Amino acid sequence: MTAIPRFTGDANPYVGGDPYADYRTAEFPFAQDADLADRRLGAGVVAANDEFFAERENLLVPGRAEFDPEHFGHKGKIMDGWETRRRRGVSADHPWPTAEDHDWALVRLGAPGVIHGIVVDTAHFRGNYPQAVSVEGVSMPGSPSPRELLADDVKWTTLVPRTAVGGHAANGFAVDVEQRFTHLRVNQHPDGGIARLRVHGEVVPDPAWLSALGTFDVVALENGGRAEDASDRFYSPATNTIQPGRSRKMDDGWETRRRRDTGHDWIRYRLVARSEIRALEIDTAYLKGNSAGWASVSVRDGEDGEWREILPRTRLQPDTDHRFTLTAPAVGTHARVDIFPDGGISRLRLFGSLTQEGAAGLEARYRGLGG
């Protein structure tokens, strides 16, 4: 794997103009994976020991952090992130914080899963970012309270060891721990501010929950579906098409650049497990002058299986939810939507249930990851 770039030290003071002009960032190899801490999946920052200057909830706000140089409040500069007060030592003789002093925030992942990479973004925190950060994870059933998460008998696993970070930068960390996590503890040493937290990985659902549902969306991100590849991600990520709920604006779906050839665009998905599909939806909500003209859907059974069309090329209407029932269940592990010639869709839904083989495989993976 390509080495992850590291950013350390202060950024330059803001002197006007575009605040992102000197922002330090990089392409992270895990960035195409779903954000398990996405608010749309139900993620939340459930507690923090200090949020004097800026609220902990800002960590998970969608989109990049914004900066208003004139925005001040009664406590000081108002920042779009999580910012704690300056730590102090115990006396005039020892005015500095100790090496162990740090601030923390507890994050509930919206979808439990295996974490491949974490981004601790210090955008606009130029001289008031933490000296270092660390991240720990835990898997707990149900909906534990902050008190339960912080109990002495809870065993946290280190995902990112204490590592120096830079101000006004996207600090990325690859994670190589094959476990299923439900919560994170984000630590900043000794204090400071973090603008955004992104937790990229693979959703691992609870098989008992899916079994109780019976019929569900077998490609939905929250159920363990995954957008593996796409022909074009120019305007928005393919993962948007399997997010919960309906799209609420144009960039909440998937839109490609305009083609000037005779080709077409597509997304390939991995289903939660081997499934029987009985109905599907293709939604073009908020895509009005740029929706796909036509679409088809295919499935294949296994990595080397042949693609089999279950919905032939069908005319789509703008800003419309299209529903189709299949005359016979389609069995597969992967799906593909092809759009012609370009444009976009906002959501794809594949309704069905796990096969006996699929349910057994999902249960074995869940147990193997500590579920």
XYZ file of C-alpha atoms in Angstrom:
371
model
C 0.000 0.000 0.000
C 1.173 3.518 -0.792
C 2.475 5.335 2.280
C -0.029 7.737 3.839
C 1.232 11.345 3.714
C 1.818 12.905 7.139
C 1.213 16.534 8.039
C 2.667 18.090 11.189
C 3.121 21.576 12.594
C 1.211 24.814 12.375
C -0.321 26.067 9.162
C 0.241 29.682 8.176
C -2.015 32.282 9.840
C -5.074 33.173 7.784
C -4.400 36.373 5.818
C -7.551 36.582 3.711
C -8.943 35.106 0.528
C -9.807 31.455 0.056
C -9.181 29.752 3.441
C -8.646 26.427 1.667
C -5.910 27.771 -0.609
C -3.168 26.470 1.723
C -5.078 23.458 3.079
C -2.951 20.333 3.243
C -4.560 17.151 1.981
C -3.910 13.991 -0.025
C -5.651 11.127 -1.810
C -6.173 8.362 0.750
C -6.498 4.783 -0.564
C -9.466 4.049 1.714
C -11.451 7.185 0.857
C -13.765 5.363 -1.593
C -15.073 3.180 1.231
C -18.292 4.174 2.965
C -18.138 6.576 5.917
C -19.365 4.494 8.852
C -19.694 7.706 10.891
C -22.094 9.295 8.403
C -25.019 11.043 10.101
C -27.307 9.652 7.386
C -26.574 6.173 8.757
C -27.419 7.278 12.302
C -23.960 8.140 13.631
C -23.594 10.546 16.544
C -21.100 12.058 18.956
C -22.642 10.867 22.200
C -20.316 12.537 24.717
C -17.171 14.622 25.159
C -15.271 15.733 28.232
C -15.024 19.335 26.998
C -16.571 21.386 24.195
C -16.021 24.881 25.553
C -15.369 26.661 22.254
C -17.152 24.475 19.687
C -19.668 21.640 19.917
C -18.701 18.000 19.515
C -21.553 17.377 17.045
C -19.698 19.399 14.403
C -17.305 16.469 13.957
C -19.819 14.536 11.861
C -21.436 17.369 9.891
C -21.568 16.426 6.174
C -19.355 18.423 3.855
C -16.180 20.316 4.530
C -15.780 22.726 7.425
C -16.491 26.386 6.732
C -14.592 29.395 8.056
C -15.908 32.888 8.823
C -13.084 35.144 10.073
C -15.587 37.632 11.550
C -17.676 35.109 13.510
C -17.038 35.559 17.235
C -19.208 34.803 20.266
C -19.062 35.407 24.015
C -16.479 32.631 24.447
C -14.271 33.620 21.534
C -13.827 32.617 17.892
C -16.633 30.340 16.718
C -15.208 27.409 14.776
C -16.896 24.797 12.631
C -15.549 21.809 14.531
C -15.013 20.430 18.028
C -12.750 22.668 20.131
C -11.803 22.376 23.797
C -10.329 24.963 26.151
C -6.568 25.232 26.742
C -5.327 22.778 29.347
C -3.193 24.038 32.232
C -0.869 22.440 34.751
C -1.484 22.047 38.471
C 0.468 25.080 39.739
C 2.569 28.105 38.844
C 5.648 25.926 39.157
C 4.128 23.380 36.727
C 1.863 25.394 34.399
C 2.016 22.873 31.538
C -0.321 19.914 31.003
C 1.168 16.490 31.654
C 1.962 13.982 28.934
C -1.168 12.027 29.899
C -3.587 14.969 29.738
C -6.008 14.785 26.825
C -9.583 15.484 25.716
C -11.926 12.864 24.308
C -15.160 12.370 22.395
C -17.254 9.209 22.080
C -18.611 8.461 18.609
C -21.370 5.969 17.834
C -20.913 4.607 14.325
C -24.013 4.815 12.185
C -23.315 1.355 10.798
C -21.035 -1.030 12.712
C -18.286 -2.551 10.628
C -14.631 -3.109 9.812
C -12.654 0.144 9.668
C -10.117 0.586 6.873
C -9.098 4.192 7.442
C -9.762 7.278 9.543
C -9.413 10.959 8.632
C -8.953 13.492 11.445
C -9.460 16.810 9.675
C -8.119 19.970 11.331
C -9.344 22.385 8.637
C -9.064 26.031 9.830
C -7.445 24.994 13.109
C -4.108 26.537 12.214
C -2.513 27.185 15.594
C -5.138 25.654 17.865
C -5.162 22.022 16.696
C -4.083 19.117 18.940
C -0.422 18.203 19.091
C -1.364 14.552 18.546
C -4.435 12.338 18.236
C -5.282 8.724 18.969
C -8.382 6.642 18.198
C -9.732 3.554 19.927
C -12.642 1.270 19.050
C -15.002 -1.076 20.842
C -17.916 -3.334 19.934
C -20.892 -3.253 22.308
C -24.397 -4.615 21.645
C -27.538 -2.547 21.908
C -27.434 1.170 22.614
C -24.913 1.692 25.435
C -24.890 4.977 27.339
C -21.731 7.084 27.711
C -21.431 5.826 31.286
C -21.483 2.215 30.064
C -18.917 2.936 27.359
C -16.571 4.551 29.885
C -16.872 1.761 32.465
C -13.577 0.354 33.758
C -14.266 -3.138 32.412
C -14.719 -2.003 28.784
C -11.733 -3.052 26.687
C -10.863 -0.591 23.942
C -8.738 -1.560 20.923
C -6.181 0.928 19.571
C -6.911 1.795 15.948
C -4.649 4.845 15.649
C -1.814 5.088 18.179
C -0.894 8.505 19.555
C 0.406 10.285 16.460
C 1.447 13.875 15.781
C -0.839 15.757 13.403
C -0.755 19.027 11.529
C -2.981 22.082 11.603
C -5.334 22.947 8.713
C -4.833 19.488 7.225
C -6.560 16.203 6.445
C -4.671 13.751 8.664
C -5.274 10.246 7.323
C -4.566 6.926 9.035
C -4.855 3.445 7.548
C -6.340 0.900 9.968
C -5.506 -2.806 9.812
C -7.651 -4.387 12.530
C -10.025 -7.157 11.385
C -12.774 -6.551 13.939
C -16.308 -5.215 13.892
C -16.638 -1.942 15.831
C -19.696 -0.043 17.010
C -18.126 2.946 18.838
C -14.936 5.021 18.758
C -13.126 7.111 21.340
C -11.313 10.012 19.665
C -8.566 11.552 21.797
C -6.738 14.819 21.229
C -3.506 15.385 23.125
C -3.484 17.593 25.106
C -6.309 19.818 23.784
C -7.341 21.844 20.744
C -9.728 21.498 17.855
C -10.743 18.990 15.179
C -13.038 20.054 12.358
C -14.295 16.749 10.941
C -13.978 13.003 11.551
C -14.439 10.456 8.755
C -14.377 6.705 9.401
C -14.082 4.701 6.179
C -14.781 0.999 6.091
C -17.135 -1.877 5.353
C -20.526 -2.310 7.011
C -21.005 -5.634 8.829
C -24.684 -6.001 9.809
C -26.128 -8.126 12.595
C -27.450 -11.335 10.951
C -30.137 -11.742 13.616
C -31.620 -8.359 12.686
C -31.718 -9.133 8.958
C -33.211 -12.559 9.661
C -35.977 -10.951 11.725
C -36.748 -8.512 8.902
C -37.113 -11.307 6.357
C -37.458 -9.121 3.258
C -35.204 -6.060 3.080
C -33.027 -4.034 0.710
C -30.115 -6.400 0.031
C -27.903 -3.701 -1.514
C -28.517 -0.942 1.074
C -25.376 0.411 2.715
C -26.872 0.125 6.207
C -27.567 -3.584 5.588
C -24.054 -4.333 4.359
C -24.289 -3.606 0.629
C -21.362 -1.942 -1.077
C -20.674 0.054 -4.246
C -17.520 -1.683 -5.489
C -16.779 0.310 -8.629
C -18.259 2.839 -11.025
C -17.482 4.171 -14.474
C -17.615 7.791 -13.330
C -17.563 9.646 -9.992
C -17.123 13.144 -11.384
C -19.923 14.920 -9.508
C -20.757 12.542 -6.650
C -19.843 9.126 -5.228
C -21.613 5.953 -6.319
C -22.164 5.045 -2.645
C -24.826 7.770 -2.503
C -27.181 5.467 -4.432
C -27.426 3.017 -1.499
C -27.677 5.554 1.342
C -30.756 5.485 3.619
C -33.875 7.416 2.700
C -34.712 9.364 -0.419
C -32.324 11.898 -1.869
C -32.995 15.405 -0.557
C -31.046 17.388 -3.159
C -29.285 16.855 -6.462
C -25.820 16.068 -5.103
C -27.250 13.458 -2.709
C -27.403 10.998 -5.614
C -24.973 9.858 -8.317
C -24.369 12.022 -11.374
C -21.776 11.530 -14.117
C -20.130 14.024 -16.428
C -21.624 14.525 -19.880
C -20.494 11.886 -22.345
C -19.305 12.891 -25.807
C -18.985 9.337 -27.121
C -21.250 6.317 -27.695
C -20.518 4.634 -24.361
C -22.567 4.499 -21.167
C -22.062 4.641 -17.385
C -22.504 2.011 -14.691
C -22.112 1.070 -11.002
C -21.209 -2.410 -9.733
C -22.389 -3.476 -6.271
C -21.707 -6.294 -3.837
C -24.847 -7.441 -2.026
C -24.836 -8.051 1.719
C -24.647 -11.789 0.932
C -26.111 -14.239 -1.594
C -29.727 -13.158 -1.977
C -33.006 -13.692 -3.797
C -34.198 -10.410 -5.340
C -37.936 -10.051 -5.995
C -38.462 -6.328 -6.592
C -36.413 -3.205 -7.265
C -36.590 0.567 -7.369
C -34.636 3.124 -9.376
C -35.168 6.657 -8.085
C -34.166 9.820 -9.981
C -35.268 12.260 -7.248
C -33.972 15.837 -7.817
C -32.336 14.819 -11.095
C -34.515 16.761 -13.490
C -32.529 17.872 -16.534
C -29.716 15.426 -15.842
C -31.339 12.090 -14.958
C -30.308 8.982 -16.875
C -32.335 8.432 -20.025
C -32.574 4.659 -19.682
C -31.363 2.064 -17.189
C -30.949 -1.692 -16.908
C -30.110 -3.902 -13.924
C -28.174 -7.177 -13.932
C -27.044 -9.675 -11.290
C -24.379 -12.341 -11.128
C -23.938 -15.247 -8.743
C -20.342 -15.437 -7.460
C -17.175 -13.572 -8.420
C -16.898 -15.466 -11.729
C -20.599 -15.751 -12.496
C -22.186 -14.556 -15.724
C -24.110 -11.297 -15.653
C -27.852 -11.884 -16.134
C -30.196 -9.025 -16.941
C -33.190 -8.828 -14.581
C -34.465 -5.437 -15.776
C -34.040 -4.746 -19.488
C -33.118 -1.287 -20.697
C -36.046 0.838 -19.514
C -36.928 4.490 -20.054
C -36.589 6.623 -16.910
C -38.466 9.789 -16.031
C -36.822 12.748 -14.281
C -37.399 13.212 -10.520
C -39.376 9.955 -10.284
C -39.299 6.769 -8.193
C -39.624 3.799 -10.587
C -40.776 0.453 -9.131
C -40.499 -2.970 -10.753
C -41.510 -6.469 -9.632
C -39.767 -9.550 -11.028
C -41.725 -12.476 -12.446
C -39.275 -14.867 -10.727
C -36.699 -14.291 -7.963
C -33.192 -13.458 -9.182
C -30.388 -15.078 -7.160
C -27.008 -13.382 -6.939
C -24.143 -11.954 -4.928
C -23.477 -8.878 -7.078
C -25.602 -6.376 -8.991
C -24.948 -3.808 -11.650
C -26.955 -0.829 -12.844
C -26.186 0.523 -16.322
C -27.435 3.966 -17.330
C -27.678 5.213 -20.904
C -25.977 7.261 -22.025
C -25.029 9.275 -18.927
C -26.615 11.434 -16.221
C -27.570 9.964 -12.891
C -29.828 8.171 -10.468
C -30.376 9.035 -6.821
C -31.126 5.587 -5.319
C -31.154 1.895 -6.224
C -33.169 -0.518 -4.047
C -33.104 -4.307 -4.433
C -35.705 -5.979 -2.232
C -35.386 -9.624 -1.318
C -34.029 -11.995 1.310
C -30.888 -13.986 2.006
C -30.529 -17.479 0.646
C -29.673 -20.234 3.127
C -26.075 -20.131 1.902
C -25.960 -16.330 2.141
C -27.308 -16.299 5.693
C -24.760 -18.914 6.809
C -21.867 -16.999 5.252
C -22.941 -13.729 6.845
C -23.281 -15.375 10.262
C -19.788 -16.891 9.997
C -18.249 -13.530 9.041
C -20.081 -11.742 11.854
C -18.810 -14.243 14.436
C -15.305 -14.179 13.004
C -15.155 -10.404 13.475
C -16.161 -10.595 17.115
C -19.880 -9.936 16.690
